[in-house]
Short mmCIF file of C-alpha atoms in Angstrom, two decimals:
data_model
loop_
_atom_site.label_atom_id
_atom_site.label_comp_id
_atom_site.label_asym_id
_atom_site.label_seq_id
_atom_site.Cartn_x
_atom_site.Cartn_y
_atom_site.Cartn_z
CA MET O 22 0.00 0.00 0.00
CA LEU O 23 2.81 2.42 0.93
CA THR O 24 4.56 1.65 -2.35
CA ILE O 25 1.46 2.58 -4.34
CA ILE O 26 1.13 5.89 -2.48
CA LEU O 27 4.82 6.75 -3.02
CA LEU O 28 4.57 5.80 -6.69
CA SER O 29 1.46 7.98 -7.08
CA VAL O 30 3.14 10.97 -5.41
CA ALA O 31 6.26 10.54 -7.56
CA THR O 32 4.14 10.33 -10.71
CA CYS O 33 2.26 13.50 -9.74
CA LEU O 34 5.54 15.33 -9.07
CA VAL O 35 6.98 14.28 -12.43
CA PHE O 36 3.76 15.34 -14.17
CA LEU O 37 3.77 18.73 -12.43
CA TYR O 38 7.43 19.26 -13.28
CA PHE O 39 6.87 18.66 -16.98
CA LYS O 40 3.67 20.70 -16.99
CA TYR O 41 5.22 23.81 -15.40
CA SER O 42 8.75 23.58 -16.83
CA ASN O 43 7.75 24.15 -20.44
CA ARG O 44 9.57 26.93 -22.20
CA PRO O 45 7.60 30.03 -23.04
CA LYS O 46 6.32 30.22 -26.62
CA ASN O 47 8.79 31.27 -29.32
CA PHE O 48 11.76 30.71 -27.01
CA PRO O 49 15.09 29.59 -28.49
CA PRO O 50 16.21 25.98 -28.06
CA GLY O 51 18.34 24.87 -25.15
CA PRO O 52 19.03 22.09 -22.68
CA ARG O 53 16.65 21.00 -19.94
CA GLY O 54 17.71 21.45 -16.35
CA PHE O 55 16.84 19.87 -13.04
CA PRO O 56 13.71 20.81 -11.10
CA VAL O 57 14.12 23.92 -8.88
CA VAL O 58 17.78 24.68 -9.81
CA GLY O 59 17.47 24.35 -13.58
CA TYR O 60 20.72 24.27 -15.55
CA LEU O 61 22.74 25.95 -12.78
CA PRO O 62 24.73 22.83 -11.70
CA PHE O 63 26.09 22.49 -15.24
CA PHE O 64 27.65 25.99 -15.38
CA GLY O 65 30.76 24.81 -13.55
CA THR O 66 33.55 27.17 -12.55
CA ASN O 67 33.63 28.93 -15.93
CA PRO O 68 30.10 29.65 -17.20
CA GLY O 69 31.49 31.28 -20.36
CA GLU O 70 33.00 27.97 -21.40
CA SER O 71 29.69 26.21 -20.70
CA PHE O 72 27.86 28.77 -22.84
CA TYR O 73 30.35 28.23 -25.67
CA LYS O 74 29.66 24.48 -25.58
CA LEU O 75 25.92 25.24 -25.74
CA LYS O 76 26.58 27.43 -28.79
CA GLU O 77 28.15 24.49 -30.60
CA LYS O 78 25.12 22.31 -29.91
CA TYR O 79 22.14 24.74 -30.07
CA GLY O 80 23.37 27.73 -32.10
CA THR O 81 24.15 31.35 -31.28
CA VAL O 82 20.90 31.99 -29.38
CA VAL O 83 20.30 29.56 -26.50
CA SER O 84 17.86 29.50 -23.61
CA VAL O 85 18.54 27.86 -20.25
CA GLN O 86 16.52 27.60 -17.09
CA VAL O 87 18.20 29.05 -14.00
CA GLY O 88 16.06 28.45 -10.95
CA ARG O 89 12.52 29.39 -11.95
CA GLU O 90 13.63 31.85 -14.63
CA TYR O 91 14.56 31.34 -18.24
CA TRP O 92 17.66 33.10 -19.55
CA VAL O 93 18.41 33.82 -23.19
CA ILE O 94 22.13 33.64 -23.93
CA LEU O 95 23.55 35.34 -27.00
CA ASN O 96 26.80 33.84 -28.33
CA GLY O 97 28.79 35.46 -31.09
CA PHE O 98 29.60 39.01 -32.13
CA ASP O 99 27.07 39.22 -34.97
CA THR O 100 24.21 37.99 -32.77
CA ILE O 101 25.03 40.42 -29.95
CA HIS O 102 25.53 43.29 -32.41
CA ASN O 103 22.17 42.60 -34.04
CA ALA O 104 20.40 42.34 -30.67
CA LEU O 105 21.83 45.45 -29.04
CA LEU O 106 22.07 47.83 -31.99
CA LYS O 107 19.45 46.79 -34.50
CA GLU O 108 16.86 45.40 -32.06
CA GLY O 109 17.74 47.65 -29.12
CA GLU O 110 14.21 48.36 -27.88
CA LYS O 111 13.41 44.65 -27.61
CA PHE O 112 16.52 43.99 -25.49
CA SER O 113 16.49 47.10 -23.31
CA GLY O 114 14.04 45.89 -20.67
CA ARG O 115 14.77 44.91 -17.08
CA PRO O 116 13.87 41.54 -15.57
CA SER O 117 11.28 41.63 -12.82
CA ASN O 118 12.55 40.74 -9.37
CA TYR O 119 10.05 40.17 -6.57
CA ILE O 120 12.40 41.19 -3.73
CA PHE O 121 13.51 44.33 -5.58
CA GLU O 122 9.86 45.24 -6.18
CA ILE O 123 9.13 44.97 -2.45
CA ILE O 124 12.11 47.14 -1.51
CA THR O 125 11.56 49.90 -4.08
CA LYS O 126 7.75 49.66 -4.20
CA GLY O 127 7.92 50.04 -7.98
CA LYS O 128 9.66 53.41 -7.80
CA GLY O 129 13.13 54.54 -8.80
CA LEU O 130 15.19 54.60 -11.97
CA VAL O 131 17.19 51.39 -11.60
CA GLY O 132 14.27 48.96 -11.63
CA VAL O 133 12.02 50.73 -14.13
CA ASP O 134 11.46 48.79 -17.32
CA TYR O 135 12.12 50.50 -20.66
CA GLY O 136 9.17 52.59 -21.69
CA PRO O 137 7.59 56.03 -21.17
CA ALA O 138 8.27 56.09 -17.41
CA TRP O 139 11.93 55.21 -17.95
CA LYS O 140 12.31 57.90 -20.63
CA THR O 141 10.76 60.53 -18.34
CA LEU O 142 12.99 59.59 -15.39
CA ARG O 143 16.09 59.51 -17.58
CA LYS O 144 15.31 62.95 -19.01
CA PHE O 145 14.79 64.36 -15.51
CA GLY O 146 18.04 62.80 -14.26
CA ASN O 147 20.06 64.17 -17.17
CA GLN O 148 18.61 67.67 -16.66
CA ALA O 149 19.42 67.54 -12.94
CA LEU O 150 23.01 66.47 -13.63
CA LYS O 151 23.43 69.21 -16.24
CA GLY O 152 22.38 71.70 -13.57
CA PHE O 153 25.39 70.57 -11.53
CA GLY O 154 27.70 71.08 -14.50
CA VAL O 155 28.09 67.49 -15.65
CA GLY O 156 28.92 67.40 -19.34
CA LYS O 157 29.95 71.05 -19.49
CA LYS O 158 33.47 72.17 -20.29
CA SER O 159 33.57 74.54 -17.34
CA MET O 160 33.39 71.64 -14.86
CA GLU O 161 36.37 69.96 -16.51
CA GLU O 162 38.37 73.18 -16.35
CA HIS O 163 37.70 73.53 -12.61
CA ILE O 164 38.82 69.95 -11.98
CA ILE O 165 42.03 70.39 -14.00
CA GLU O 166 42.73 73.62 -12.08
CA GLU O 167 42.39 71.86 -8.71
CA ILE O 168 44.49 68.76 -9.52
CA PRO O 169 47.92 70.36 -8.84
CA PHE O 170 46.76 71.49 -5.39
CA LEU O 171 45.47 68.01 -4.61
CA LEU O 172 48.71 66.40 -5.74
CA GLU O 173 50.76 68.87 -3.68
CA SER O 174 48.78 68.16 -0.52
CA LEU O 175 49.05 64.40 -1.08
CA THR O 176 52.81 64.43 -1.63
CA SER O 177 53.51 66.81 1.29
CA SER O 178 51.57 64.66 3.75
CA GLY O 179 53.81 61.62 3.22
CA ASN O 180 52.11 58.52 4.59
CA LYS O 181 49.84 60.42 6.99
CA THR O 182 46.11 60.71 6.52
CA ILE O 183 44.79 64.08 5.44
CA GLN O 184 41.51 65.88 5.75
CA VAL O 185 40.25 67.91 2.84
#
């Protein structure tokens, strides 16, 4: 009786694994991983080498499961060039992270996905930095003017700490 129950539970677990571990539609090919950890144990000490081996088997665009997430790995200069320069808007998003969402409450520039909100925040940030002189020649001139004084104070102090 116990054997039948264990066999039933194992069958249900295998069924659930295959039901929920399917790749999303239109995803590139790639190897299957273990339940929960995915392909992570196969990365080894040098993941780049592992990705290169996957390139030989599956092509320049490969997908692997890492934990509960699916990663798309781009191998090869032409593939990366095409993705980042010619298809930039498709590859400029941010992955969603549950813990990060809790901490930031959906606000801030770092976690915002590419879109109208990101463009607005970026524009505001650039304008604020320009107000402080970032990107202007005058700021560079002030820094170059102050460097000799900084070097003089550092060399005259020897190995002692200084306060500026």
